[in-house]
Structures are given as structure tokens and as C-alpha cells.
Amino acid sequence: MLAELQKQWGKTLSWEECGSLCERMTEFRTKLKLEKGLRGPMMHCRQCNAVHEMRLPPITIRSLLFALRKQGVVCDTELAQLDAAWKRYRAQHRLDGCGKRRDVPGTAPPASADHVHSPR
Ligand SMILES: [Zn+2]
């Protein structure tokens, strides 16, 4: 998965592209989990008032940047620059941690078994 991230990430990617990369990585992680037959712990969910498997929150652009640092793809200085640039861009365009617009209807996670319960 990390190799995949290294392959797909580049310094020339726009934040929008980073957002879709996060989305692909989140999907990839879900697929890997399914293939290995790994299940998250069960939990009582207050959002849908049912007991179901705990879902991992989606991969954010910030966690993507930190993963790249851990792998040595970027150095500390680059990480600090990217992080600051992302924070600025995110505030300017009112995006969530995954690079999605928060004020557009229809972007809320669907209330299915696949919904995520991460704080935004
Ligand atoms: Zn739920």
C-alpha cells in the first residue's frame, strides 16, 4: 500500500489530485482488509443506532503527507511547507481533511453500512 502511495504521489500534484489519491488509498486499504478477512471491532454506533463493525476514518491529506515523510519521500522541511500550504488551501476553499468541499450538498457520507464516523 505504501509502495502504491509512493508510486502515485508526486510533488507536482494539485491538492485536488491529492484528495483523489486519498480516496484511492482509503479504498485500497478497505480492499486489503477485505482480502485478508480482517474485521474491525464491533461497536454501538450512535449515528445509526445499531451495532456494527467499527470503520476506520478515511485517509486525510495530512496523514498522507506524514506517511510520505515516514517513508523519506519528503524531508522535514518539505513536510512543513506542504502542511502549511495545505492548511492555507484548505481554509481558503473550505475543504474537509480529505480535500472535499464541506458546503456542497450530497457530499455527506451515505447512511449505509459503509458510512464513516470520523470527526470532521
Ligand atoms: Zn453507524
Short mmCIF file of C-alpha atoms and ligand atoms in Angstrom, two decimals:
data_model
loop_
_atom_site.label_atom_id
_atom_site.label_comp_id
_atom_site.label_asym_id
_atom_site.label_seq_id
_atom_site.Cartn_x
_atom_site.Cartn_y
_atom_site.Cartn_z
CA MET A 1 0.00 0.00 0.00
CA LEU A 2 2.82 2.37 0.86
CA ALA A 3 4.62 1.44 -2.32
CA GLU A 4 1.46 2.31 -4.19
CA LEU A 5 1.36 5.68 -2.46
CA GLN A 6 4.97 6.41 -3.40
CA LYS A 7 4.25 5.50 -6.99
CA GLN A 8 1.23 7.72 -7.29
CA TRP A 9 2.30 10.72 -5.34
CA GLY A 10 4.37 13.47 -6.87
CA LYS A 11 5.36 16.97 -5.86
CA THR A 12 3.53 18.38 -8.81
CA LEU A 13 0.15 17.00 -7.78
CA SER A 14 -2.51 19.59 -7.12
CA TRP A 15 -4.39 19.45 -3.83
CA GLU A 16 -7.38 18.26 -5.76
CA GLU A 17 -5.34 15.34 -7.08
CA CYS A 18 -4.06 14.68 -3.57
CA GLY A 19 -7.69 14.46 -2.48
CA SER A 20 -8.49 11.80 -5.04
CA LEU A 21 -5.29 10.00 -4.12
CA CYS A 22 -6.53 9.91 -0.51
CA GLU A 23 -9.78 8.48 -1.76
CA ARG A 24 -7.99 5.78 -3.74
CA MET A 25 -5.79 4.95 -0.76
CA THR A 26 -8.83 4.66 1.51
CA GLU A 27 -10.47 2.30 -0.99
CA PHE A 28 -7.24 0.37 -1.33
CA ARG A 29 -7.00 -0.05 2.43
CA THR A 30 -10.60 -1.29 2.62
CA LYS A 31 -9.91 -3.77 -0.16
CA LEU A 32 -6.76 -5.06 1.55
CA LYS A 33 -8.67 -5.51 4.77
CA LEU A 34 -11.39 -7.46 2.99
CA GLU A 35 -8.86 -9.65 1.21
CA LYS A 36 -7.18 -10.53 4.46
CA GLY A 37 -10.54 -11.11 6.07
CA LEU A 38 -9.76 -8.55 8.73
CA ARG A 39 -12.68 -7.09 10.52
CA GLY A 40 -12.76 -4.11 12.79
CA PRO A 41 -14.12 -4.37 16.31
CA MET A 42 -17.87 -4.20 16.71
CA MET A 43 -19.30 -1.08 18.20
CA HIS A 44 -22.58 0.52 19.02
CA CYS A 45 -22.99 3.39 16.65
CA ARG A 46 -24.85 6.44 17.80
CA GLN A 47 -25.17 7.71 14.29
CA CYS A 48 -27.40 4.92 13.08
CA ASN A 49 -28.27 3.45 16.49
CA ALA A 50 -27.12 -0.03 15.56
CA VAL A 51 -24.27 -2.34 16.35
CA HIS A 52 -21.84 -2.74 13.50
CA GLU A 53 -18.19 -3.01 12.66
CA MET A 54 -16.09 0.00 13.53
CA ARG A 55 -14.92 1.78 10.42
CA LEU A 56 -11.61 3.44 10.06
CA PRO A 57 -11.88 7.09 9.17
CA PRO A 58 -10.90 8.00 5.60
CA ILE A 59 -7.27 8.81 4.93
CA THR A 60 -6.77 12.55 5.04
CA ILE A 61 -4.33 14.61 3.03
CA ARG A 62 -2.48 15.40 6.24
CA SER A 63 -2.00 11.73 7.11
CA LEU A 64 -0.88 11.19 3.54
CA LEU A 65 1.81 13.84 3.94
CA PHE A 66 3.01 12.34 7.20
CA ALA A 67 3.13 8.88 5.64
CA LEU A 68 5.33 10.30 2.88
CA ARG A 69 7.63 11.80 5.50
CA LYS A 70 7.89 8.49 7.31
CA GLN A 71 8.99 6.84 4.11
CA GLY A 72 11.54 9.52 3.40
CA VAL A 73 9.83 10.69 0.23
CA VAL A 74 9.81 14.22 1.59
CA CYS A 75 12.08 15.74 4.22
CA ASP A 76 11.03 17.63 7.34
CA THR A 77 11.27 20.99 5.62
CA GLU A 78 9.16 19.84 2.72
CA LEU A 79 6.63 18.33 5.06
CA ALA A 80 6.33 21.59 7.00
CA GLN A 81 5.93 23.53 3.75
CA LEU A 82 3.36 21.13 2.33
CA ASP A 83 1.46 21.01 5.58
CA ALA A 84 1.30 24.79 5.81
CA ALA A 85 0.32 25.13 2.16
CA TRP A 86 -2.38 22.53 2.55
CA LYS A 87 -3.75 24.22 5.66
CA ARG A 88 -3.96 27.51 3.79
CA TYR A 89 -5.56 25.98 0.72
CA ARG A 90 -7.99 24.02 2.82
CA ALA A 91 -9.15 27.10 4.74
CA GLN A 92 -9.41 29.15 1.56
CA HIS A 93 -11.61 26.64 -0.21
CA ARG A 94 -13.41 25.41 2.89
CA LEU A 95 -12.44 21.79 2.38
CA ASP A 96 -12.51 18.91 4.80
CA GLY A 97 -9.45 16.86 5.71
CA CYS A 98 -9.82 14.78 2.57
CA GLY A 99 -9.99 17.74 0.22
CA LYS A 100 -13.73 17.64 -0.27
CA ARG A 101 -15.96 20.67 -0.15
CA ARG A 102 -17.92 20.85 3.05
CA ASP A 103 -20.65 23.16 1.90
CA VAL A 104 -21.85 21.20 -1.12
CA PRO A 105 -24.93 19.07 -0.52
CA GLY A 106 -24.62 15.42 -1.35
CA THR A 107 -21.05 15.05 -0.11
CA ALA A 108 -22.10 13.77 3.31
CA PRO A 109 -21.28 10.11 3.80
CA PRO A 110 -24.23 7.90 2.92
CA ALA A 111 -26.05 6.29 5.83
CA SER A 112 -25.16 2.75 4.85
CA ALA A 113 -23.06 0.08 6.49
CA ASP A 114 -20.15 1.79 4.83
CA HIS A 115 -20.59 5.11 6.44
CA VAL A 116 -17.73 6.54 8.41
CA HIS A 117 -17.95 8.19 11.77
CA SER A 118 -14.87 10.32 11.85
CA PRO A 119 -14.99 13.79 13.29
CA ARG A 120 -14.57 16.33 10.55
ZN ZN B 1 -23.33 3.53 12.08
#
